[in-house]
């Protein structure tokens, strides 16, 4: 990824953060990946996978933004039908937070001819990003005064179900329209990027 592309993606991240209108979700995302977010630096340079998709520095940022774009596109298309009650803010927040623990799942083992190679960390092997992301996010929601319980439940459910199928490592199957839409957006991004 070129520096120009990376800077463009960082700008898109900040635009996306500004787009989340729900004050609780906005604060939550800012705490993680906002300008002064506790994981922003790592989020900007982490891979989204070892090699399967977006397996390079900055890949997590790129994947997260792609998922958000797919959610937005689907929402704009389908709100004209009978899906106007979909909570786009919870899907956008999920796009930024669903894989946040990937910053602790992989570590660089080698850099050869400009290519970075990753391996699983002990945390990645023992806990995995899906469960760790859900734990981090749930814990942070508890630190935000009066964070609505139903919103906490919806966001946690999306994170825990975003792999969509048990054989793909999901903790629970999607049970809400937002979770279904989100899984499809996440899967689309990961599938399209295979081998790139």
mmCIF file of N, CA and C in Angstrom, residues 16-143:
data_model
loop_
_atom_site.group_PDB
_atom_site.id
_atom_site.type_symbol
_atom_site.label_atom_id
_atom_site.label_comp_id
_atom_site.label_asym_id
_atom_site.label_seq_id
_atom_site.Cartn_x
_atom_site.Cartn_y
_atom_site.Cartn_z
ATOM 1 N N UNK A 16 -15.697 8.795 8.338
ATOM 2 C CA UNK A 16 -16.646 7.799 8.835
ATOM 3 C C UNK A 16 -16.953 8.027 10.314
ATOM 4 N N UNK A 17 -15.929 8.328 11.093
ATOM 5 C CA UNK A 17 -16.139 8.619 12.508
ATOM 6 C C UNK A 17 -17.100 9.793 12.687
ATOM 7 N N UNK A 18 -16.972 10.793 11.834
ATOM 8 C CA UNK A 18 -17.858 11.967 11.907
ATOM 9 C C UNK A 18 -19.272 11.666 11.443
ATOM 10 N N UNK A 19 -19.425 10.613 10.674
ATOM 11 C CA UNK A 19 -20.743 10.264 10.135
ATOM 12 C C UNK A 19 -21.639 9.559 11.159
ATOM 13 N N UNK A 20 -21.041 8.934 12.156
ATOM 14 C CA UNK A 20 -21.819 8.194 13.161
ATOM 15 C C UNK A 20 -22.523 9.206 14.061
ATOM 16 N N UNK A 21 -23.835 9.259 13.948
ATOM 17 C CA UNK A 21 -24.586 10.307 14.644
ATOM 18 C C UNK A 21 -24.984 9.927 16.067
ATOM 19 N N UNK A 22 -25.115 8.647 16.360
ATOM 20 C CA UNK A 22 -25.487 8.247 17.717
ATOM 21 C C UNK A 22 -24.352 8.645 18.668
ATOM 22 N N UNK A 23 -24.634 9.446 19.693
ATOM 23 C CA UNK A 23 -23.556 9.955 20.552
ATOM 24 C C UNK A 23 -22.807 8.862 21.320
ATOM 25 N N UNK A 24 -23.487 7.800 21.697
ATOM 26 C CA UNK A 24 -22.834 6.709 22.437
ATOM 27 C C UNK A 24 -21.886 5.933 21.528
ATOM 28 N N UNK A 25 -22.359 5.617 20.329
ATOM 29 C CA UNK A 25 -21.517 4.879 19.383
ATOM 30 C C UNK A 25 -20.368 5.743 18.881
ATOM 31 N N UNK A 26 -20.640 7.017 18.697
ATOM 32 C CA UNK A 26 -19.596 7.948 18.272
ATOM 33 C C UNK A 26 -18.480 8.015 19.314
ATOM 34 N N UNK A 27 -18.858 8.169 20.569
ATOM 35 C CA UNK A 27 -17.854 8.218 21.637
ATOM 36 C C UNK A 27 -17.092 6.902 21.737
ATOM 37 N N UNK A 28 -17.800 5.801 21.613
ATOM 38 C CA UNK A 28 -17.156 4.485 21.684
ATOM 39 C C UNK A 28 -16.096 4.336 20.596
ATOM 40 N N UNK A 29 -16.457 4.650 19.368
ATOM 41 C CA UNK A 29 -15.504 4.524 18.258
ATOM 42 C C UNK A 29 -14.332 5.482 18.426
ATOM 43 N N UNK A 30 -14.620 6.715 18.907
ATOM 44 C CA UNK A 30 -13.541 7.675 19.150
ATOM 45 C C UNK A 30 -12.555 7.151 20.186
ATOM 46 N N UNK A 31 -13.074 6.484 21.195
ATOM 47 C CA UNK A 31 -12.193 5.957 22.242
ATOM 48 C C UNK A 31 -11.244 4.891 21.704
ATOM 49 N N UNK A 32 -11.674 4.183 20.679
ATOM 50 C CA UNK A 32 -10.841 3.130 20.096
ATOM 51 C C UNK A 32 -9.943 3.646 18.969
ATOM 52 N N UNK A 33 -10.547 4.312 17.964
ATOM 53 C CA UNK A 33 -9.782 4.642 16.754
ATOM 54 C C UNK A 33 -9.885 6.107 16.331
ATOM 55 N N UNK A 34 -10.452 6.957 17.186
ATOM 56 C CA UNK A 34 -10.500 8.390 16.899
ATOM 57 C C UNK A 34 -9.109 8.996 16.943
ATOM 58 N N UNK A 35 -9.023 10.302 16.721
ATOM 59 C CA UNK A 35 -7.716 10.991 16.680
ATOM 60 C C UNK A 35 -6.854 10.661 17.893
ATOM 61 N N UNK A 36 -7.477 10.572 19.059
ATOM 62 C CA UNK A 36 -6.741 10.243 20.284
ATOM 63 C C UNK A 36 -7.123 8.862 20.828
ATOM 64 N N UNK A 37 -7.647 8.017 19.959
ATOM 65 C CA UNK A 37 -8.097 6.696 20.369
ATOM 66 C C UNK A 37 -6.961 5.824 20.867
ATOM 67 N N UNK A 38 -7.278 4.980 21.832
ATOM 68 C CA UNK A 38 -6.239 4.168 22.479
ATOM 69 C C UNK A 38 -5.588 3.156 21.538
ATOM 70 N N UNK A 39 -6.284 2.767 20.453
ATOM 71 C CA UNK A 39 -5.709 1.782 19.530
ATOM 72 C C UNK A 39 -5.508 2.332 18.118
ATOM 73 N N UNK A 40 -5.638 3.635 17.943
ATOM 74 C CA UNK A 40 -5.579 4.203 16.595
ATOM 75 C C UNK A 40 -4.277 3.850 15.861
ATOM 76 N N UNK A 41 -3.139 4.058 16.499
ATOM 77 C CA UNK A 41 -1.860 3.823 15.815
ATOM 78 C C UNK A 41 -1.752 2.392 15.316
ATOM 79 N N UNK A 42 -2.109 1.434 16.180
ATOM 80 C CA UNK A 42 -2.035 0.027 15.792
ATOM 81 C C UNK A 42 -3.063 -0.306 14.713
ATOM 82 N N UNK A 43 -4.259 0.278 14.830
ATOM 83 C CA UNK A 43 -5.340 0.036 13.871
ATOM 84 C C UNK A 43 -4.938 0.479 12.469
ATOM 85 N N UNK A 44 -4.191 1.559 12.371
ATOM 86 C CA UNK A 44 -3.809 2.105 11.063
ATOM 87 C C UNK A 44 -2.776 1.249 10.335
ATOM 88 N N UNK A 45 -2.023 0.438 11.071
ATOM 89 C CA UNK A 45 -0.939 -0.320 10.425
ATOM 90 C C UNK A 45 -1.112 -1.839 10.482
ATOM 91 N N UNK A 46 -2.096 -2.323 11.211
ATOM 92 C CA UNK A 46 -2.272 -3.774 11.378
ATOM 93 C C UNK A 46 -2.804 -4.428 10.100
ATOM 94 N N UNK A 47 -2.508 -5.720 9.916
ATOM 95 C CA UNK A 47 -3.124 -6.472 8.816
ATOM 96 C C UNK A 47 -4.509 -6.951 9.243
ATOM 97 N N UNK A 48 -5.321 -7.324 8.263
ATOM 98 C CA UNK A 48 -6.626 -7.906 8.576
ATOM 99 C C UNK A 48 -6.540 -9.428 8.656
ATOM 100 N N UNK A 49 -5.447 -9.993 8.192
ATOM 101 C CA UNK A 49 -5.253 -11.447 8.228
ATOM 102 C C UNK A 49 -3.772 -11.734 8.003
ATOM 103 N N UNK A 50 -3.374 -12.994 8.215
ATOM 104 C CA UNK A 50 -1.988 -13.374 7.919
ATOM 105 C C UNK A 50 -1.735 -13.286 6.422
ATOM 106 N N UNK A 51 -2.673 -13.853 5.652
ATOM 107 C CA UNK A 51 -2.483 -13.849 4.197
ATOM 108 C C UNK A 51 -3.782 -13.978 3.415
ATOM 109 N N UNK A 52 -4.855 -14.433 4.066
ATOM 110 C CA UNK A 52 -6.078 -14.749 3.330
ATOM 111 C C UNK A 52 -6.690 -13.520 2.647
ATOM 112 N N UNK A 53 -6.811 -12.418 3.371
ATOM 113 C CA UNK A 53 -7.325 -11.176 2.776
ATOM 114 C C UNK A 53 -6.744 -9.991 3.531
ATOM 115 N N UNK A 54 -6.397 -8.949 2.801
ATOM 116 C CA UNK A 54 -5.845 -7.736 3.406
ATOM 117 C C UNK A 54 -4.696 -8.074 4.367
ATOM 118 N N UNK A 55 -3.839 -8.979 3.970
ATOM 119 C CA UNK A 55 -2.752 -9.457 4.829
ATOM 120 C C UNK A 55 -1.487 -8.641 4.684
ATOM 121 N N UNK A 56 -1.579 -7.349 4.907
ATOM 122 C CA UNK A 56 -0.440 -6.443 4.750
ATOM 123 C C UNK A 56 -0.642 -5.248 5.686
ATOM 124 N N UNK A 57 0.417 -4.485 5.937
ATOM 125 C CA UNK A 57 0.269 -3.322 6.811
ATOM 126 C C UNK A 57 -0.809 -2.373 6.283
ATOM 127 N N UNK A 58 -1.722 -1.990 7.163
ATOM 128 C CA UNK A 58 -2.834 -1.132 6.761
ATOM 129 C C UNK A 58 -4.036 -1.905 6.262
ATOM 130 N N UNK A 59 -3.919 -3.216 6.199
ATOM 131 C CA UNK A 59 -5.008 -4.049 5.681
ATOM 132 C C UNK A 59 -6.249 -4.029 6.565
ATOM 133 N N UNK A 60 -6.064 -3.931 7.872
ATOM 134 C CA UNK A 60 -7.212 -3.881 8.781
ATOM 135 C C UNK A 60 -8.023 -2.606 8.561
ATOM 136 N N UNK A 61 -7.333 -1.494 8.405
ATOM 137 C CA UNK A 61 -8.012 -0.227 8.114
ATOM 138 C C UNK A 61 -8.783 -0.328 6.800
ATOM 139 N N UNK A 62 -8.124 -0.853 5.772
ATOM 140 C CA UNK A 62 -8.769 -0.973 4.466
ATOM 141 C C UNK A 62 -9.998 -1.887 4.526
ATOM 142 N N UNK A 63 -9.854 -3.029 5.145
ATOM 143 C CA UNK A 63 -10.974 -3.970 5.273
ATOM 144 C C UNK A 63 -12.133 -3.335 6.051
ATOM 145 N N UNK A 64 -11.833 -2.686 7.149
ATOM 146 C CA UNK A 64 -12.876 -2.071 7.977
ATOM 147 C C UNK A 64 -13.645 -1.010 7.200
ATOM 148 N N UNK A 65 -12.932 -0.223 6.408
ATOM 149 C CA UNK A 65 -13.588 0.810 5.605
ATOM 150 C C UNK A 65 -14.404 0.204 4.462
ATOM 151 N N UNK A 66 -13.896 -0.857 3.865
ATOM 152 C CA UNK A 66 -14.673 -1.554 2.822
ATOM 153 C C UNK A 66 -15.988 -2.076 3.398
ATOM 154 N N UNK A 67 -15.930 -2.676 4.579
ATOM 155 C CA UNK A 67 -17.140 -3.199 5.215
ATOM 156 C C UNK A 67 -18.124 -2.055 5.445
ATOM 157 N N UNK A 68 -17.622 -0.925 5.934
ATOM 158 C CA UNK A 68 -18.493 0.237 6.154
ATOM 159 C C UNK A 68 -19.130 0.707 4.845
ATOM 160 N N UNK A 69 -18.347 0.738 3.774
ATOM 161 C CA UNK A 69 -18.877 1.175 2.467
ATOM 162 C C UNK A 69 -19.955 0.217 1.965
ATOM 163 N N UNK A 70 -19.739 -1.087 2.150
ATOM 164 C CA UNK A 70 -20.763 -2.052 1.742
ATOM 165 C C UNK A 70 -22.033 -1.881 2.565
ATOM 166 N N UNK A 71 -21.880 -1.652 3.866
ATOM 167 C CA UNK A 71 -23.054 -1.425 4.726
ATOM 168 C C UNK A 71 -23.821 -0.184 4.265
ATOM 169 N N UNK A 72 -23.095 0.874 3.992
ATOM 170 C CA UNK A 72 -23.738 2.115 3.542
ATOM 171 C C UNK A 72 -24.446 1.932 2.205
ATOM 172 N N UNK A 73 -23.784 1.259 1.281
ATOM 173 C CA UNK A 73 -24.383 1.046 -0.040
ATOM 174 C C UNK A 73 -25.649 0.206 0.066
ATOM 175 N N UNK A 74 -25.587 -0.872 0.840
ATOM 176 C CA UNK A 74 -26.759 -1.729 1.026
ATOM 177 C C UNK A 74 -27.887 -0.964 1.706
ATOM 178 N N UNK A 75 -27.524 -0.175 2.704
ATOM 179 C CA UNK A 75 -28.525 0.598 3.439
ATOM 180 C C UNK A 75 -29.230 1.594 2.515
ATOM 181 N N UNK A 76 -28.457 2.317 1.710
ATOM 182 C CA UNK A 76 -29.046 3.310 0.801
ATOM 183 C C UNK A 76 -29.966 2.649 -0.215
ATOM 184 N N UNK A 77 -29.579 1.486 -0.688
ATOM 185 C CA UNK A 77 -30.395 0.763 -1.661
ATOM 186 C C UNK A 77 -31.677 0.224 -1.023
ATOM 187 N N UNK A 78 -31.531 -0.396 0.132
ATOM 188 C CA UNK A 78 -32.648 -1.154 0.699
ATOM 189 C C UNK A 78 -33.588 -0.350 1.591
ATOM 190 N N UNK A 79 -33.177 0.837 2.004
ATOM 191 C CA UNK A 79 -34.086 1.619 2.849
ATOM 192 C C UNK A 79 -35.317 2.064 2.054
ATOM 193 N N UNK A 80 -35.231 2.000 0.732
ATOM 194 C CA UNK A 80 -36.376 2.341 -0.114
ATOM 195 C C UNK A 80 -37.402 1.217 -0.172
ATOM 196 N N UNK A 81 -37.064 0.068 0.379
ATOM 197 C CA UNK A 81 -37.983 -1.058 0.395
ATOM 198 C C UNK A 81 -38.580 -1.148 1.792
ATOM 199 N N UNK A 82 -38.343 -2.230 2.516
ATOM 200 C CA UNK A 82 -38.933 -2.307 3.849
ATOM 201 C C UNK A 82 -37.882 -2.448 4.941
ATOM 202 N N UNK A 83 -36.714 -1.897 4.675
ATOM 203 C CA UNK A 83 -35.617 -2.003 5.635
ATOM 204 C C UNK A 83 -35.235 -0.649 6.220
ATOM 205 N N UNK A 84 -36.188 0.296 6.219
ATOM 206 C CA UNK A 84 -35.866 1.641 6.686
ATOM 207 C C UNK A 84 -35.540 1.696 8.178
ATOM 208 N N UNK A 85 -35.878 0.644 8.906
ATOM 209 C CA UNK A 85 -35.600 0.644 10.344
ATOM 210 C C UNK A 85 -34.227 0.074 10.704
ATOM 211 N N UNK A 86 -33.434 -0.281 9.703
ATOM 212 C CA UNK A 86 -32.081 -0.749 9.982
ATOM 213 C C UNK A 86 -31.297 0.358 10.688
ATOM 214 N N UNK A 87 -30.507 -0.011 11.675
ATOM 215 C CA UNK A 87 -29.707 0.966 12.416
ATOM 216 C C UNK A 87 -28.336 1.070 11.748
ATOM 217 N N UNK A 88 -28.195 2.066 10.866
ATOM 218 C CA UNK A 88 -26.940 2.213 10.129
ATOM 219 C C UNK A 88 -25.789 2.584 11.060
ATOM 220 N N UNK A 89 -26.060 3.344 12.116
ATOM 221 C CA UNK A 89 -24.979 3.720 13.038
ATOM 222 C C UNK A 89 -24.362 2.501 13.715
ATOM 223 N N UNK A 90 -25.184 1.542 14.100
ATOM 224 C CA UNK A 90 -24.633 0.358 14.764
ATOM 225 C C UNK A 90 -23.821 -0.480 13.769
ATOM 226 N N UNK A 91 -24.213 -0.472 12.500
ATOM 227 C CA UNK A 91 -23.441 -1.208 11.490
ATOM 228 C C UNK A 91 -22.115 -0.493 11.193
ATOM 229 N N UNK A 92 -22.130 0.842 11.167
ATOM 230 C CA UNK A 92 -20.893 1.590 10.919
ATOM 231 C C UNK A 92 -19.927 1.439 12.097
ATOM 232 N N UNK A 93 -20.456 1.522 13.314
ATOM 233 C CA UNK A 93 -19.603 1.307 14.490
ATOM 234 C C UNK A 93 -19.029 -0.109 14.469
ATOM 235 N N UNK A 94 -19.848 -1.063 14.084
ATOM 236 C CA UNK A 94 -19.378 -2.455 13.995
ATOM 237 C C UNK A 94 -18.269 -2.596 12.966
ATOM 238 N N UNK A 95 -18.362 -1.863 11.872
ATOM 239 C CA UNK A 95 -17.327 -1.975 10.842
ATOM 240 C C UNK A 95 -15.967 -1.559 11.386
ATOM 241 N N UNK A 96 -15.952 -0.581 12.283
ATOM 242 C CA UNK A 96 -14.685 -0.118 12.846
ATOM 243 C C UNK A 96 -14.204 -0.966 14.017
ATOM 244 N N UNK A 97 -15.118 -1.663 14.673
ATOM 245 C CA UNK A 97 -14.753 -2.358 15.912
ATOM 246 C C UNK A 97 -14.784 -3.880 15.836
ATOM 247 N N UNK A 98 -15.387 -4.457 14.785
ATOM 248 C CA UNK A 98 -15.582 -5.910 14.769
ATOM 249 C C UNK A 98 -14.274 -6.695 14.778
ATOM 250 N N UNK A 99 -13.222 -6.121 14.206
ATOM 251 C CA UNK A 99 -11.929 -6.807 14.123
ATOM 252 C C UNK A 99 -10.840 -6.080 14.911
ATOM 253 N N UNK A 100 -11.217 -5.193 15.807
ATOM 254 C CA UNK A 100 -10.236 -4.336 16.482
ATOM 255 C C UNK A 100 -9.128 -5.139 17.162
ATOM 256 N N UNK A 101 -9.445 -6.313 17.685
ATOM 257 C CA UNK A 101 -8.433 -7.102 18.404
ATOM 258 C C UNK A 101 -7.441 -7.777 17.462
ATOM 259 N N UNK A 102 -7.625 -7.627 16.154
ATOM 260 C CA UNK A 102 -6.600 -8.143 15.240
ATOM 261 C C UNK A 102 -5.270 -7.439 15.444
ATOM 262 N N UNK A 103 -5.307 -6.288 16.087
ATOM 263 C CA UNK A 103 -4.045 -5.604 16.393
ATOM 264 C C UNK A 103 -3.202 -6.411 17.370
ATOM 265 N N UNK A 104 -3.827 -7.354 18.089
ATOM 266 C CA UNK A 104 -3.110 -8.227 19.019
ATOM 267 C C UNK A 104 -3.065 -9.679 18.543
ATOM 268 N N UNK A 105 -3.671 -9.950 17.382
ATOM 269 C CA UNK A 105 -3.745 -11.330 16.903
ATOM 270 C C UNK A 105 -2.537 -11.729 16.062
ATOM 271 N N UNK A 106 -1.912 -10.746 15.416
ATOM 272 C CA UNK A 106 -0.792 -11.041 14.513
ATOM 273 C C UNK A 106 0.458 -10.280 14.929
ATOM 274 N N UNK A 107 1.587 -10.872 14.585
ATOM 275 C CA UNK A 107 2.866 -10.183 14.788
ATOM 276 C C UNK A 107 3.736 -10.405 13.567
ATOM 277 N N UNK A 108 4.583 -9.434 13.300
ATOM 278 C CA UNK A 108 5.493 -9.531 12.151
ATOM 279 C C UNK A 108 6.589 -10.539 12.476
ATOM 280 N N UNK A 109 6.810 -11.466 11.543
ATOM 281 C CA UNK A 109 7.889 -12.439 11.728
ATOM 282 C C UNK A 109 9.032 -12.198 10.751
ATOM 283 N N UNK A 110 8.711 -11.534 9.634
ATOM 284 C CA UNK A 110 9.758 -11.326 8.630
ATOM 285 C C UNK A 110 9.303 -10.259 7.638
ATOM 286 N N UNK A 111 10.275 -9.523 7.109
ATOM 287 C CA UNK A 111 10.013 -8.592 6.019
ATOM 288 C C UNK A 111 11.054 -8.862 4.948
ATOM 289 N N UNK A 112 10.570 -9.266 3.767
ATOM 290 C CA UNK A 112 11.468 -9.635 2.676
ATOM 291 C C UNK A 112 11.022 -8.920 1.405
ATOM 292 N N UNK A 113 11.944 -8.207 0.790
ATOM 293 C CA UNK A 113 11.672 -7.513 -0.475
ATOM 294 C C UNK A 113 10.392 -6.686 -0.417
ATOM 295 N N UNK A 114 10.196 -5.969 0.681
ATOM 296 C CA UNK A 114 9.031 -5.098 0.815
ATOM 297 C C UNK A 114 7.747 -5.807 1.188
ATOM 298 N N UNK A 115 7.790 -7.104 1.412
ATOM 299 C CA UNK A 115 6.596 -7.854 1.809
ATOM 300 C C UNK A 115 6.720 -8.237 3.280
ATOM 301 N N UNK A 116 5.615 -8.052 3.990
ATOM 302 C CA UNK A 116 5.586 -8.348 5.423
ATOM 303 C C UNK A 116 4.889 -9.678 5.656
ATOM 304 N N UNK A 117 5.504 -10.519 6.481
ATOM 305 C CA UNK A 117 4.946 -11.830 6.807
ATOM 306 C C UNK A 117 4.548 -11.841 8.290
ATOM 307 N N UNK A 118 3.376 -12.416 8.547
ATOM 308 C CA UNK A 118 2.820 -12.417 9.902
ATOM 309 C C UNK A 118 2.630 -13.834 10.417
ATOM 310 N N UNK A 119 2.589 -13.940 11.749
ATOM 311 C CA UNK A 119 2.232 -15.189 12.431
ATOM 312 C C UNK A 119 1.255 -14.829 13.545
ATOM 313 N N UNK A 120 0.551 -15.842 14.047
ATOM 314 C CA UNK A 120 -0.352 -15.610 15.168
ATOM 315 C C UNK A 120 0.455 -15.357 16.442
ATOM 316 N N UNK A 121 -0.016 -14.419 17.231
ATOM 317 C CA UNK A 121 0.534 -14.227 18.571
ATOM 318 C C UNK A 121 -0.062 -15.296 19.481
ATOM 319 N N UNK A 122 0.439 -15.372 20.688
ATOM 320 C CA UNK A 122 -0.137 -16.315 21.653
ATOM 321 C C UNK A 122 -1.596 -15.931 21.947
ATOM 322 N N UNK A 123 -1.870 -14.623 22.020
ATOM 323 C CA UNK A 123 -3.238 -14.146 22.230
ATOM 324 C C UNK A 123 -4.132 -14.557 21.066
ATOM 325 N N UNK A 124 -3.602 -14.449 19.859
ATOM 326 C CA UNK A 124 -4.364 -14.859 18.680
ATOM 327 C C UNK A 124 -4.705 -16.336 18.704
ATOM 328 N N UNK A 125 -3.769 -17.157 19.174
ATOM 329 C CA UNK A 125 -4.006 -18.599 19.245
ATOM 330 C C UNK A 125 -4.959 -18.974 20.369
ATOM 331 N N UNK A 126 -4.840 -18.305 21.511
ATOM 332 C CA UNK A 126 -5.575 -18.711 22.711
ATOM 333 C C UNK A 126 -6.965 -18.089 22.834
ATOM 334 N N UNK A 127 -7.138 -16.878 22.300
ATOM 335 C CA UNK A 127 -8.430 -16.192 22.432
ATOM 336 C C UNK A 127 -9.040 -15.886 21.073
ATOM 337 N N UNK A 128 -8.269 -15.322 20.185
ATOM 338 C CA UNK A 128 -8.758 -14.982 18.851
ATOM 339 C C UNK A 128 -9.409 -13.608 18.821
ATOM 340 N N UNK A 129 -9.377 -13.004 17.634
ATOM 341 C CA UNK A 129 -9.827 -11.613 17.529
ATOM 342 C C UNK A 129 -11.323 -11.444 17.758
ATOM 343 N N UNK A 130 -12.123 -12.410 17.356
ATOM 344 C CA UNK A 130 -13.569 -12.246 17.455
ATOM 345 C C UNK A 130 -13.994 -12.090 18.917
ATOM 346 N N UNK A 131 -13.581 -13.005 19.753
ATOM 347 C CA UNK A 131 -13.959 -12.938 21.175
ATOM 348 C C UNK A 131 -13.273 -11.777 21.881
ATOM 349 N N UNK A 132 -12.002 -11.545 21.578
ATOM 350 C CA UNK A 132 -11.290 -10.461 22.241
ATOM 351 C C UNK A 132 -11.868 -9.100 21.847
ATOM 352 N N UNK A 133 -12.220 -8.940 20.573
ATOM 353 C CA UNK A 133 -12.856 -7.682 20.146
ATOM 354 C C UNK A 133 -14.137 -7.451 20.919
ATOM 355 N N UNK A 134 -14.964 -8.485 21.039
ATOM 356 C CA UNK A 134 -16.227 -8.360 21.771
ATOM 357 C C UNK A 134 -15.973 -8.000 23.237
ATOM 358 N N UNK A 135 -14.954 -8.600 23.838
ATOM 359 C CA UNK A 135 -14.651 -8.305 25.239
ATOM 360 C C UNK A 135 -14.196 -6.858 25.413
ATOM 361 N N UNK A 136 -13.294 -6.414 24.548
ATOM 362 C CA UNK A 136 -12.799 -5.040 24.639
ATOM 363 C C UNK A 136 -13.937 -4.037 24.481
ATOM 364 N N UNK A 137 -14.763 -4.259 23.462
ATOM 365 C CA UNK A 137 -15.844 -3.313 23.159
ATOM 366 C C UNK A 137 -16.873 -3.312 24.280
ATOM 367 N N UNK A 138 -17.259 -4.482 24.760
ATOM 368 C CA UNK A 138 -18.252 -4.562 25.841
ATOM 369 C C UNK A 138 -17.738 -3.850 27.090
ATOM 370 N N UNK A 139 -16.477 -4.071 27.397
ATOM 371 C CA UNK A 139 -15.875 -3.437 28.567
ATOM 372 C C UNK A 139 -15.864 -1.917 28.422
ATOM 373 N N UNK A 140 -15.544 -1.432 27.237
ATOM 374 C CA UNK A 140 -15.499 0.023 27.010
ATOM 375 C C UNK A 140 -16.892 0.632 27.063
ATOM 376 N N UNK A 141 -17.895 -0.084 26.583
ATOM 377 C CA UNK A 141 -19.263 0.434 26.664
ATOM 378 C C UNK A 141 -19.668 0.626 28.121
ATOM 379 N N UNK A 142 -19.187 -0.234 29.008
ATOM 380 C CA UNK A 142 -19.470 -0.095 30.439
ATOM 381 C C UNK A 142 -18.859 1.180 31.018
ATOM 382 N N UNK A 143 -17.823 1.710 30.352
ATOM 383 C CA UNK A 143 -17.165 2.927 30.838
ATOM 384 C C UNK A 143 -17.818 4.212 30.332
#
